[in-house]
């Protein structure tokens, strides 16, 4: 036997027993996004490399070292999308969705980053994202944050922390950047290699360092919020007022900078303490200059994306997802010759009872072994078509979970008998 082929590291399978958790998470997103007026958009997984380089930023970790980039047969440089915002903005501009309109869009699907895989961090992972265009006020920021909170509550997750910051205008960030670089340079001997490198390219990202040896230097760094311009300060105040009025708690984290260059102004993250180092489950912020940067008319925008693997892990731990749906009934046939009739009967029952989950035993075997399979399927009842039953135009109904006595039912009365059973 030749050696079996394994999956690629960091590219997971969602196994059948995990799928209900995924469906639950996806359905709550879809329901709540729709309630807030977001429309679904489906986007390609591959885009031109330039799109990501221009929008996420040339000197970000994602673009520098995490993208799956390849040259296709035409010689074009293409990239598996590492996130959804860039493609969504590209489509919104290209398809004219921003003309005299303020679309609110959501999307879901796989994203790809060549990161070091660990718990909660994969190379293929899944996001649900939402983007809203054309409005610059803090009211939209507040609503989007409240929407994300409602989704998380809808998933049964209550132990999450909302962290909030404002990155200001690019001018404010530039003056903060200078102050930060001066501070970091004065502690140059205490910077790790990563920070040394970022000091040149993207100093704000040094604030994101998880290295405990860097903590003191980071804590002593100047505060971004002290460098905010007047308009950003007022925006932030107004947003906080709206969140307070809606009863939404948050913590201000002035070290929250996010890893993508398109952000400016409001940024936020929902964080769990139950996932170890990879605790951010949903994150986003304003990107008012991105549309223009990739060729559209200036259009303010804000969005977020959630990591589905991380949310499914939390939902499983909280046991808030519904279990996989076992069949209501499992049909067994004593004589393999009778399978044709059994299939026809099962189709008739499915026609008459749209809620019925019915599995027909296939592959033969003794009645005893078939009933063992019925039991293992998790079905509540077995429908037995033994030779006796067939001769009498009947079926036996056997309770597999409770102790109701086995009974015989006429074939033409089966729908009536099964109807109350498939109400659950
Ligand atoms: P992001 O922070 O890079 O933002 O990713 C959003 C979420 O995706 C993270 O909080 C995390 O839950 C999940 N995630 C990211 N990388 C991985 C990974 N390697 N494995 C598992 N989960 C992961 C964005 O992607 C922005 N596009 C969000 C946004 C939309 N901002 C505005 N609009």
GROMACS .gro file of C-alpha atoms and ligand atoms in nm:
model
  457
    1UNK     CA    1   0.000   0.000   0.000
    2UNK     CA    2   0.144   0.341  -0.085
    3UNK     CA    3   0.178   0.603   0.188
    4UNK     CA    4  -0.135   0.810   0.234
    5UNK     CA    5  -0.118   1.181   0.152
    6UNK     CA    6  -0.157   1.422   0.443
    7UNK     CA    7  -0.300   1.774   0.453
    8UNK     CA    8  -0.073   2.078   0.424
    9UNK     CA    9   0.040   2.215   0.761
   10UNK     CA   10  -0.194   2.490   0.876
   11UNK     CA   11  -0.469   2.389   0.630
   12UNK     CA   12  -0.735   2.219   0.839
   13UNK     CA   13  -1.037   2.004   0.768
   14UNK     CA   14  -1.369   2.081   0.931
   15UNK     CA   15  -1.487   1.736   1.034
   16UNK     CA   16  -1.854   1.635   1.031
   17UNK     CA   17  -1.882   1.656   1.409
   18UNK     CA   18  -1.744   2.011   1.397
   19UNK     CA   19  -1.965   2.132   1.113
   20UNK     CA   20  -2.274   2.213   1.326
   21UNK     CA   21  -2.062   2.456   1.532
   22UNK     CA   22  -1.950   2.626   1.209
   23UNK     CA   23  -2.304   2.641   1.075
   24UNK     CA   24  -2.424   2.789   1.402
   25UNK     CA   25  -2.157   3.062   1.401
   26UNK     CA   26  -2.217   3.143   1.033
   27UNK     CA   27  -2.594   3.152   1.078
   28UNK     CA   28  -2.576   3.401   1.367
   29UNK     CA   29  -2.352   3.630   1.159
   30UNK     CA   30  -2.586   3.606   0.860
   31UNK     CA   31  -2.895   3.672   1.072
   32UNK     CA   32  -2.761   3.975   1.257
   33UNK     CA   33  -2.583   4.130   0.957
   34UNK     CA   34  -2.906   4.106   0.760
   35UNK     CA   35  -3.101   4.266   1.045
   36UNK     CA   36  -2.865   4.566   1.033
   37UNK     CA   37  -2.904   4.608   0.656
   38UNK     CA   38  -2.585   4.440   0.529
   39UNK     CA   39  -2.596   4.261   0.193
   40UNK     CA   40  -2.380   3.964   0.107
   41UNK     CA   41  -2.107   3.994  -0.155
   42UNK     CA   42  -1.908   3.693  -0.280
   43UNK     CA   43  -1.554   3.770  -0.379
   44UNK     CA   44  -1.272   3.581  -0.551
   45UNK     CA   45  -1.008   3.408  -0.343
   46UNK     CA   46  -0.727   3.518  -0.575
   47UNK     CA   47  -0.652   3.882  -0.660
   48UNK     CA   48  -0.363   4.069  -0.815
   49UNK     CA   49  -0.072   4.089  -0.569
   50UNK     CA   50  -0.057   4.465  -0.616
   51UNK     CA   51  -0.402   4.507  -0.459
   52UNK     CA   52  -0.280   4.371  -0.125
   53UNK     CA   53   0.058   4.542  -0.140
   54UNK     CA   54  -0.112   4.877  -0.197
   55UNK     CA   55  -0.391   4.840   0.057
   56UNK     CA   56  -0.250   4.637   0.346
   57UNK     CA   57   0.089   4.811   0.311
   58UNK     CA   58   0.430   4.708   0.176
   59UNK     CA   59   0.597   4.698   0.516
   60UNK     CA   60   0.338   4.501   0.709
   61UNK     CA   61   0.405   4.143   0.826
   62UNK     CA   62   0.128   4.019   0.598
   63UNK     CA   63   0.272   4.164   0.278
   64UNK     CA   64   0.637   4.119   0.369
   65UNK     CA   65   0.630   3.757   0.471
   66UNK     CA   66   0.290   3.594   0.493
   67UNK     CA   67   0.130   3.605   0.151
   68UNK     CA   68   0.080   3.307  -0.076
   69UNK     CA   69   0.200   3.474  -0.393
   70UNK     CA   70   0.259   3.297  -0.722
   71UNK     CA   71   0.305   3.371  -1.088
   72UNK     CA   72   0.029   3.224  -1.299
   73UNK     CA   73   0.066   3.085  -1.651
   74UNK     CA   74   0.026   3.433  -1.800
   75UNK     CA   75   0.316   3.563  -1.593
   76UNK     CA   76   0.090   3.772  -1.364
   77UNK     CA   77   0.170   3.796  -0.993
   78UNK     CA   78  -0.135   3.673  -0.804
   79UNK     CA   79  -0.200   3.621  -0.434
   80UNK     CA   80  -0.439   3.409  -0.229
   81UNK     CA   81  -0.630   3.673  -0.034
   82UNK     CA   82  -0.487   3.719   0.318
   83UNK     CA   83  -0.798   3.917   0.423
   84UNK     CA   84  -1.124   4.039   0.273
   85UNK     CA   85  -1.126   4.419   0.294
   86UNK     CA   86  -0.898   4.485  -0.004
   87UNK     CA   87  -1.100   4.264  -0.240
   88UNK     CA   88  -1.428   4.406  -0.113
   89UNK     CA   89  -1.310   4.762  -0.175
   90UNK     CA   90  -1.175   4.662  -0.517
   91UNK     CA   91  -1.514   4.514  -0.611
   92UNK     CA   92  -1.709   4.809  -0.469
   93UNK     CA   93  -1.509   5.053  -0.683
   94UNK     CA   94  -1.498   4.839  -0.995
   95UNK     CA   95  -1.869   4.746  -0.990
   96UNK     CA   96  -1.985   5.100  -0.924
   97UNK     CA   97  -2.136   5.016  -0.586
   98UNK     CA   98  -2.016   5.345  -0.439
   99UNK     CA   99  -2.191   5.575  -0.688
  100UNK     CA  100  -2.443   5.781  -0.492
  101UNK     CA  101  -2.477   5.487  -0.258
  102UNK     CA  102  -2.361   5.389   0.087
  103UNK     CA  103  -2.343   5.017   0.064
  104UNK     CA  104  -2.312   4.789   0.361
  105UNK     CA  105  -2.158   4.461   0.259
  106UNK     CA  106  -2.061   4.135   0.424
  107UNK     CA  107  -1.864   3.837   0.301
  108UNK     CA  108  -1.740   3.505   0.434
  109UNK     CA  109  -1.477   3.259   0.329
  110UNK     CA  110  -1.122   3.132   0.354
  111UNK     CA  111  -0.821   3.360   0.389
  112UNK     CA  112  -0.454   3.258   0.363
  113UNK     CA  113  -0.150   3.372   0.559
  114UNK     CA  114   0.180   3.192   0.586
  115UNK     CA  115   0.206   3.234   0.963
  116UNK     CA  116   0.353   2.987   1.211
  117UNK     CA  117   0.060   2.755   1.284
  118UNK     CA  118  -0.044   2.713   1.647
  119UNK     CA  119  -0.369   2.688   1.842
  120UNK     CA  120  -0.603   2.950   1.695
  121UNK     CA  121  -0.362   3.042   1.415
  122UNK     CA  122  -0.376   2.868   1.080
  123UNK     CA  123  -0.251   2.924   0.728
  124UNK     CA  124  -0.596   2.877   0.583
  125UNK     CA  125  -0.852   3.030   0.817
  126UNK     CA  126  -1.201   3.167   0.772
  127UNK     CA  127  -1.346   3.508   0.829
  128UNK     CA  128  -1.684   3.670   0.819
  129UNK     CA  129  -1.630   4.038   0.743
  130UNK     CA  130  -1.850   4.345   0.716
  131UNK     CA  131  -1.770   4.676   0.546
  132UNK     CA  132  -1.979   4.995   0.540
  133UNK     CA  133  -1.900   5.278   0.298
  134UNK     CA  134  -1.980   5.644   0.256
  135UNK     CA  135  -2.036   5.765   0.612
  136UNK     CA  136  -1.774   5.928   0.826
  137UNK     CA  137  -1.953   5.990   1.154
  138UNK     CA  138  -1.900   5.809   1.484
  139UNK     CA  139  -2.264   5.693   1.472
  140UNK     CA  140  -2.168   5.429   1.217
  141UNK     CA  141  -1.867   5.323   1.426
  142UNK     CA  142  -2.092   5.286   1.730
  143UNK     CA  143  -2.352   5.085   1.542
  144UNK     CA  144  -2.091   4.858   1.391
  145UNK     CA  145  -1.936   4.789   1.731
  146UNK     CA  146  -2.281   4.723   1.882
  147UNK     CA  147  -2.361   4.491   1.591
  148UNK     CA  148  -2.040   4.294   1.651
  149UNK     CA  149  -2.127   4.275   2.021
  150UNK     CA  150  -2.476   4.150   1.939
  151UNK     CA  151  -2.331   3.877   1.718
  152UNK     CA  152  -2.097   3.761   1.994
  153UNK     CA  153  -2.381   3.761   2.247
  154UNK     CA  154  -2.592   3.570   1.995
  155UNK     CA  155  -2.318   3.306   1.993
  156UNK     CA  156  -2.355   3.270   2.370
  157UNK     CA  157  -2.018   3.433   2.437
  158UNK     CA  158  -2.026   3.678   2.722
  159UNK     CA  159  -1.667   3.674   2.850
  160UNK     CA  160  -1.520   3.894   2.578
  161UNK     CA  161  -1.350   4.227   2.623
  162UNK     CA  162  -1.398   4.516   2.382
  163UNK     CA  163  -1.083   4.720   2.330
  164UNK     CA  164  -1.102   5.056   2.164
  165UNK     CA  165  -0.854   5.309   2.029
  166UNK     CA  166  -0.829   5.595   1.783
  167UNK     CA  167  -0.529   5.616   1.551
  168UNK     CA  168  -0.598   5.974   1.445
  169UNK     CA  169  -0.523   6.123   1.105
  170UNK     CA  170  -0.210   6.027   0.916
  171UNK     CA  171  -0.055   6.363   1.019
  172UNK     CA  172  -0.123   6.287   1.387
  173UNK     CA  173   0.022   5.939   1.344
  174UNK     CA  174   0.332   6.083   1.176
  175UNK     CA  175   0.405   6.312   1.469
  176UNK     CA  176   0.337   6.027   1.712
  177UNK     CA  177   0.563   5.805   1.507
  178UNK     CA  178   0.849   6.054   1.547
  179UNK     CA  179   0.802   6.068   1.924
  180UNK     CA  180   0.784   5.690   1.943
  181UNK     CA  181   1.098   5.641   1.736
  182UNK     CA  182   1.287   5.886   1.958
  183UNK     CA  183   1.171   5.694   2.266
  184UNK     CA  184   1.258   5.354   2.119
  185UNK     CA  185   1.598   5.474   1.999
  186UNK     CA  186   1.681   5.593   2.347
  187UNK     CA  187   1.628   5.231   2.461
  188UNK     CA  188   1.791   5.074   2.157
  189UNK     CA  189   1.990   4.820   2.359
  190UNK     CA  190   1.667   4.676   2.503
  191UNK     CA  191   1.489   4.626   2.172
  192UNK     CA  192   1.464   4.273   2.035
  193UNK     CA  193   1.553   4.195   1.672
  194UNK     CA  194   1.193   4.231   1.558
  195UNK     CA  195   1.159   4.572   1.719
  196UNK     CA  196   1.493   4.685   1.573
  197UNK     CA  197   1.366   4.594   1.230
  198UNK     CA  198   1.027   4.760   1.282
  199UNK     CA  199   1.188   5.073   1.418
  200UNK     CA  200   1.287   5.152   1.062
  201UNK     CA  201   0.987   5.022   0.873
  202UNK     CA  202   0.676   5.033   1.091
  203UNK     CA  203   0.752   5.156   1.445
  204UNK     CA  204   0.387   5.158   1.561
  205UNK     CA  205   0.390   4.781   1.529
  206UNK     CA  206   0.653   4.763   1.803
  207UNK     CA  207   0.364   4.840   2.041
  208UNK     CA  208   0.213   4.503   1.942
  209UNK     CA  209   0.516   4.305   2.061
  210UNK     CA  210   0.427   4.011   2.285
  211UNK     CA  211   0.788   3.976   2.408
  212UNK     CA  212   0.786   4.018   2.790
  213UNK     CA  213   1.139   4.161   2.773
  214UNK     CA  214   0.998   4.453   2.575
  215UNK     CA  215   0.711   4.527   2.812
  216UNK     CA  216   0.883   4.800   3.015
  217UNK     CA  217   1.002   4.990   2.709
  218UNK     CA  218   0.653   4.974   2.559
  219UNK     CA  219   0.482   5.079   2.880
  220UNK     CA  220   0.705   5.385   2.902
  221UNK     CA  221   0.639   5.483   2.540
  222UNK     CA  222   0.450   5.804   2.463
  223UNK     CA  223   0.074   5.772   2.441
  224UNK     CA  224  -0.086   5.785   2.097
  225UNK     CA  225  -0.398   5.949   2.236
  226UNK     CA  226  -0.189   6.250   2.345
  227UNK     CA  227  -0.106   6.312   1.980
  228UNK     CA  228  -0.460   6.302   1.844
  229UNK     CA  229  -0.577   6.587   1.625
  230UNK     CA  230  -0.887   6.781   1.736
  231UNK     CA  231  -1.128   6.618   1.490
  232UNK     CA  232  -1.021   6.264   1.587
  233UNK     CA  233  -1.046   6.353   1.954
  234UNK     CA  234  -1.405   6.477   1.906
  235UNK     CA  235  -1.492   6.167   1.700
  236UNK     CA  236  -1.355   5.941   1.973
  237UNK     CA  237  -1.545   6.128   2.247
  238UNK     CA  238  -1.869   6.106   2.051
  239UNK     CA  239  -1.821   5.735   1.986
  240UNK     CA  240  -1.757   5.672   2.354
  241UNK     CA  241  -2.070   5.868   2.444
  242UNK     CA  242  -2.279   5.654   2.208
  243UNK     CA  243  -2.137   5.329   2.344
  244UNK     CA  244  -2.196   5.449   2.700
  245UNK     CA  245  -2.554   5.546   2.615
  246UNK     CA  246  -2.612   5.201   2.466
  247UNK     CA  247  -2.468   5.035   2.777
  248UNK     CA  248  -2.175   4.879   2.590
  249UNK     CA  249  -1.867   4.846   2.813
  250UNK     CA  250  -1.519   4.886   2.662
  251UNK     CA  251  -1.161   4.945   2.763
  252UNK     CA  252  -0.945   5.202   2.595
  253UNK     CA  253  -0.618   5.053   2.482
  254UNK     CA  254  -0.395   5.325   2.340
  255UNK     CA  255  -0.143   5.054   2.236
  256UNK     CA  256  -0.394   4.895   1.999
  257UNK     CA  257  -0.253   4.971   1.653
  258UNK     CA  258  -0.369   4.681   1.429
  259UNK     CA  259  -0.145   4.509   1.174
  260UNK     CA  260  -0.273   4.658   0.850
  261UNK     CA  261  -0.170   5.000   0.723
  262UNK     CA  262  -0.505   5.112   0.589
  263UNK     CA  263  -0.646   5.198   0.931
  264UNK     CA  264  -0.690   5.551   1.064
  265UNK     CA  265  -0.925   5.682   1.334
  266UNK     CA  266  -1.139   5.430   1.524
  267UNK     CA  267  -0.999   5.079   1.573
  268UNK     CA  268  -1.140   4.804   1.794
  269UNK     CA  269  -1.090   4.442   1.890
  270UNK     CA  270  -1.295   4.185   2.078
  271UNK     CA  271  -1.060   3.972   2.284
  272UNK     CA  272  -1.102   3.647   2.474
  273UNK     CA  273  -0.874   3.533   2.757
  274UNK     CA  274  -0.963   3.172   2.688
  275UNK     CA  275  -0.766   3.122   2.368
  276UNK     CA  276  -0.410   3.183   2.486
  277UNK     CA  277  -0.195   3.407   2.269
  278UNK     CA  278  -0.446   3.417   1.980
  279UNK     CA  279  -0.725   3.584   2.174
  280UNK     CA  280  -0.861   3.835   1.923
  281UNK     CA  281  -1.180   3.696   1.775
  282UNK     CA  282  -1.315   3.999   1.589
  283UNK     CA  283  -1.134   4.315   1.489
  284UNK     CA  284  -1.167   4.616   1.267
  285UNK     CA  285  -1.174   4.988   1.231
  286UNK     CA  286  -1.196   5.288   1.001
  287UNK     CA  287  -1.009   5.306   0.674
  288UNK     CA  288  -1.124   5.638   0.532
  289UNK     CA  289  -0.837   5.674   0.281
  290UNK     CA  290  -0.827   5.323   0.134
  291UNK     CA  291  -1.090   5.363  -0.138
  292UNK     CA  292  -0.901   5.658  -0.281
  293UNK     CA  293  -0.567   5.478  -0.244
  294UNK     CA  294  -0.681   5.203  -0.474
  295UNK     CA  295  -0.834   5.424  -0.734
  296UNK     CA  296  -1.183   5.521  -0.618
  297UNK     CA  297  -1.330   5.856  -0.523
  298UNK     CA  298  -1.257   5.953  -0.162
  299UNK     CA  299  -1.506   5.747   0.043
  300UNK     CA  300  -1.497   5.698   0.419
  301UNK     CA  301  -1.539   5.341   0.537
  302UNK     CA  302  -1.529   5.116   0.840
  303UNK     CA  303  -1.540   4.740   0.880
  304UNK     CA  304  -1.448   4.438   1.084
  305UNK     CA  305  -1.369   4.071   1.036
  306UNK     CA  306  -1.406   3.779   1.273
  307UNK     CA  307  -1.196   3.463   1.288
  308UNK     CA  308  -1.438   3.173   1.259
  309UNK     CA  309  -1.202   2.902   1.389
  310UNK     CA  310  -1.150   3.100   1.709
  311UNK     CA  311  -1.521   3.164   1.755
  312UNK     CA  312  -1.606   2.798   1.692
  313UNK     CA  313  -1.349   2.699   1.958
  314UNK     CA  314  -1.514   2.936   2.209
  315UNK     CA  315  -1.864   2.826   2.117
  316UNK     CA  316  -1.762   2.461   2.162
  317UNK     CA  317  -1.607   2.535   2.501
  318UNK     CA  318  -1.922   2.721   2.606
  319UNK     CA  319  -2.137   2.438   2.464
  320UNK     CA  320  -2.363   2.703   2.313
  321UNK     CA  321  -2.380   2.544   1.966
  322UNK     CA  322  -2.652   2.297   1.881
  323UNK     CA  323  -2.540   1.935   1.846
  324UNK     CA  324  -2.525   1.756   1.513
  325UNK     CA  325  -2.875   1.657   1.409
  326UNK     CA  326  -2.914   1.278   1.432
  327UNK     CA  327  -3.173   1.113   1.207
  328UNK     CA  328  -3.524   1.078   1.344
  329UNK     CA  329  -3.558   0.736   1.193
  330UNK     CA  330  -3.340   0.464   1.040
  331UNK     CA  331  -3.505   0.216   0.805
  332UNK     CA  332  -3.381  -0.143   0.797
  333UNK     CA  333  -3.480  -0.414   0.547
  334UNK     CA  334  -3.451  -0.781   0.630
  335UNK     CA  335  -3.424  -0.913   0.275
  336UNK     CA  336  -3.184  -0.726   0.043
  337UNK     CA  337  -3.434  -0.799  -0.239
  338UNK     CA  338  -3.671  -0.550  -0.073
  339UNK     CA  339  -3.434  -0.251  -0.086
  340UNK     CA  340  -3.601  -0.116  -0.401
  341UNK     CA  341  -3.937  -0.087  -0.220
  342UNK     CA  342  -3.765   0.058   0.086
  343UNK     CA  343  -3.604   0.336  -0.117
  344UNK     CA  344  -3.940   0.417  -0.279
  345UNK     CA  345  -4.111   0.416   0.062
  346UNK     CA  346  -3.842   0.644   0.210
  347UNK     CA  347  -3.890   0.889  -0.077
  348UNK     CA  348  -4.264   0.889  -0.015
  349UNK     CA  349  -4.210   0.962   0.357
  350UNK     CA  350  -3.965   1.246   0.279
  351UNK     CA  351  -4.221   1.395   0.039
  352UNK     CA  352  -4.495   1.384   0.300
  353UNK     CA  353  -4.283   1.493   0.598
  354UNK     CA  354  -4.041   1.771   0.496
  355UNK     CA  355  -3.892   1.789   0.848
  356UNK     CA  356  -3.816   1.416   0.862
  357UNK     CA  357  -3.451   1.313   0.884
  358UNK     CA  358  -3.451   0.957   0.760
  359UNK     CA  359  -3.165   0.726   0.678
  360UNK     CA  360  -3.211   0.399   0.487
  361UNK     CA  361  -2.975   0.114   0.571
  362UNK     CA  362  -2.768   0.005   0.274
  363UNK     CA  363  -2.505  -0.264   0.236
  364UNK     CA  364  -2.718  -0.553   0.368
  365UNK     CA  365  -2.635  -0.763   0.675
  366UNK     CA  366  -2.847  -0.942   0.933
  367UNK     CA  367  -3.138  -0.761   1.092
  368UNK     CA  368  -2.943  -0.759   1.418
  369UNK     CA  369  -2.639  -0.591   1.267
  370UNK     CA  370  -2.861  -0.343   1.084
  371UNK     CA  371  -3.029  -0.250   1.414
  372UNK     CA  372  -2.686  -0.200   1.568
  373UNK     CA  373  -2.612   0.049   1.289
  374UNK     CA  374  -2.948   0.216   1.351
  375UNK     CA  375  -2.854   0.259   1.715
  376UNK     CA  376  -2.510   0.400   1.630
  377UNK     CA  377  -2.662   0.652   1.389
  378UNK     CA  378  -2.822   0.824   1.688
  379UNK     CA  379  -3.169   0.781   1.538
  380UNK     CA  380  -3.464   0.789   1.774
  381UNK     CA  381  -3.654   0.515   1.596
  382UNK     CA  382  -3.598   0.222   1.362
  383UNK     CA  383  -3.850   0.150   1.088
  384UNK     CA  384  -3.826  -0.225   1.029
  385UNK     CA  385  -3.934  -0.381   0.702
  386UNK     CA  386  -3.900  -0.751   0.782
  387UNK     CA  387  -4.043  -1.022   0.556
  388UNK     CA  388  -4.346  -1.054   0.788
  389UNK     CA  389  -4.415  -0.683   0.784
  390UNK     CA  390  -4.384  -0.666   0.408
  391UNK     CA  391  -4.625  -0.954   0.362
  392UNK     CA  392  -4.876  -0.776   0.588
  393UNK     CA  393  -4.829  -0.433   0.426
  394UNK     CA  394  -4.690  -0.299   0.753
  395UNK     CA  395  -4.372  -0.173   0.921
  396UNK     CA  396  -4.253  -0.211   1.280
  397UNK     CA  397  -4.155   0.099   1.472
  398UNK     CA  398  -3.888   0.034   1.731
  399UNK     CA  399  -3.803   0.296   1.991
  400UNK     CA  400  -3.420   0.310   2.006
  401UNK     CA  401  -3.388   0.561   2.289
  402UNK     CA  402  -3.687   0.512   2.518
  403UNK     CA  403  -3.875   0.199   2.630
  404UNK     CA  404  -4.195   0.229   2.428
  405UNK     CA  405  -4.309  -0.115   2.312
  406UNK     CA  406  -4.240  -0.205   1.950
  407UNK     CA  407  -4.554  -0.165   1.739
  408UNK     CA  408  -4.677  -0.252   1.392
  409UNK     CA  409  -4.820   0.020   1.170
  410UNK     CA  410  -4.988  -0.002   0.832
  411UNK     CA  411  -4.766   0.136   0.556
  412UNK     CA  412  -5.023   0.392   0.445
  413UNK     CA  413  -5.048   0.525   0.804
  414UNK     CA  414  -4.671   0.572   0.845
  415UNK     CA  415  -4.677   0.947   0.780
  416UNK     CA  416  -4.931   0.998   1.059
  417UNK     CA  417  -4.725   0.787   1.298
  418UNK     CA  418  -4.395   0.958   1.216
  419UNK     CA  419  -4.527   1.313   1.201
  420UNK     CA  420  -4.519   1.377   1.581
  421UNK     CA  421  -4.180   1.201   1.602
  422UNK     CA  422  -4.012   1.443   1.364
  423UNK     CA  423  -4.143   1.751   1.541
  424UNK     CA  424  -3.820   1.743   1.749
  425LIG     P1  425  -0.723   4.098   1.108
  425LIG     O1  426  -0.708   4.151   1.246
  425LIG     O2  427  -0.600   4.071   1.033
  425LIG     O3  428  -0.815   4.202   1.031
  425LIG     O4  429  -0.807   3.966   1.111
  425LIG     C1  430  -0.936   3.962   1.170
  425LIG     C2  431  -0.953   3.835   1.251
  425LIG     O5  432  -0.925   3.720   1.171
  425LIG     C3  433  -0.857   3.821   1.368
  425LIG     O6  434  -0.902   3.893   1.480
  425LIG     C4  435  -0.860   3.671   1.393
  425LIG     O7  436  -0.974   3.636   1.469
  425LIG     C5  437  -0.874   3.616   1.253
  425LIG     N1  438  -0.742   3.572   1.202
  425LIG     C6  439  -0.646   3.648   1.147
  425LIG     N2  440  -0.539   3.571   1.114
  425LIG     C7  441  -0.569   3.444   1.151
  425LIG     C8  442  -0.502   3.317   1.142
  425LIG     N3  443  -0.381   3.306   1.088
  425LIG     N4  444  -0.565   3.207   1.191
  425LIG     C9  445  -0.687   3.216   1.245
  425LIG     N5  446  -0.757   3.331   1.255
  425LIG    C10  447  -0.700   3.444   1.208
  425LIG    C11  448  -0.852   4.188   0.899
  425LIG     O8  449  -0.836   4.088   0.836
  425LIG    C12  450  -0.927   4.308   0.848
  425LIG     N6  451  -0.959   4.284   0.707
  425LIG    C13  452  -1.052   4.333   0.930
  425LIG    C14  453  -1.129   4.450   0.878
  425LIG    C15  454  -1.236   4.449   0.795
  425LIG     N7  455  -1.102   4.577   0.904
  425LIG    C16  456  -1.187   4.653   0.838
  425LIG     N8  457  -1.269   4.576   0.772
   0.00000   0.00000   0.00000
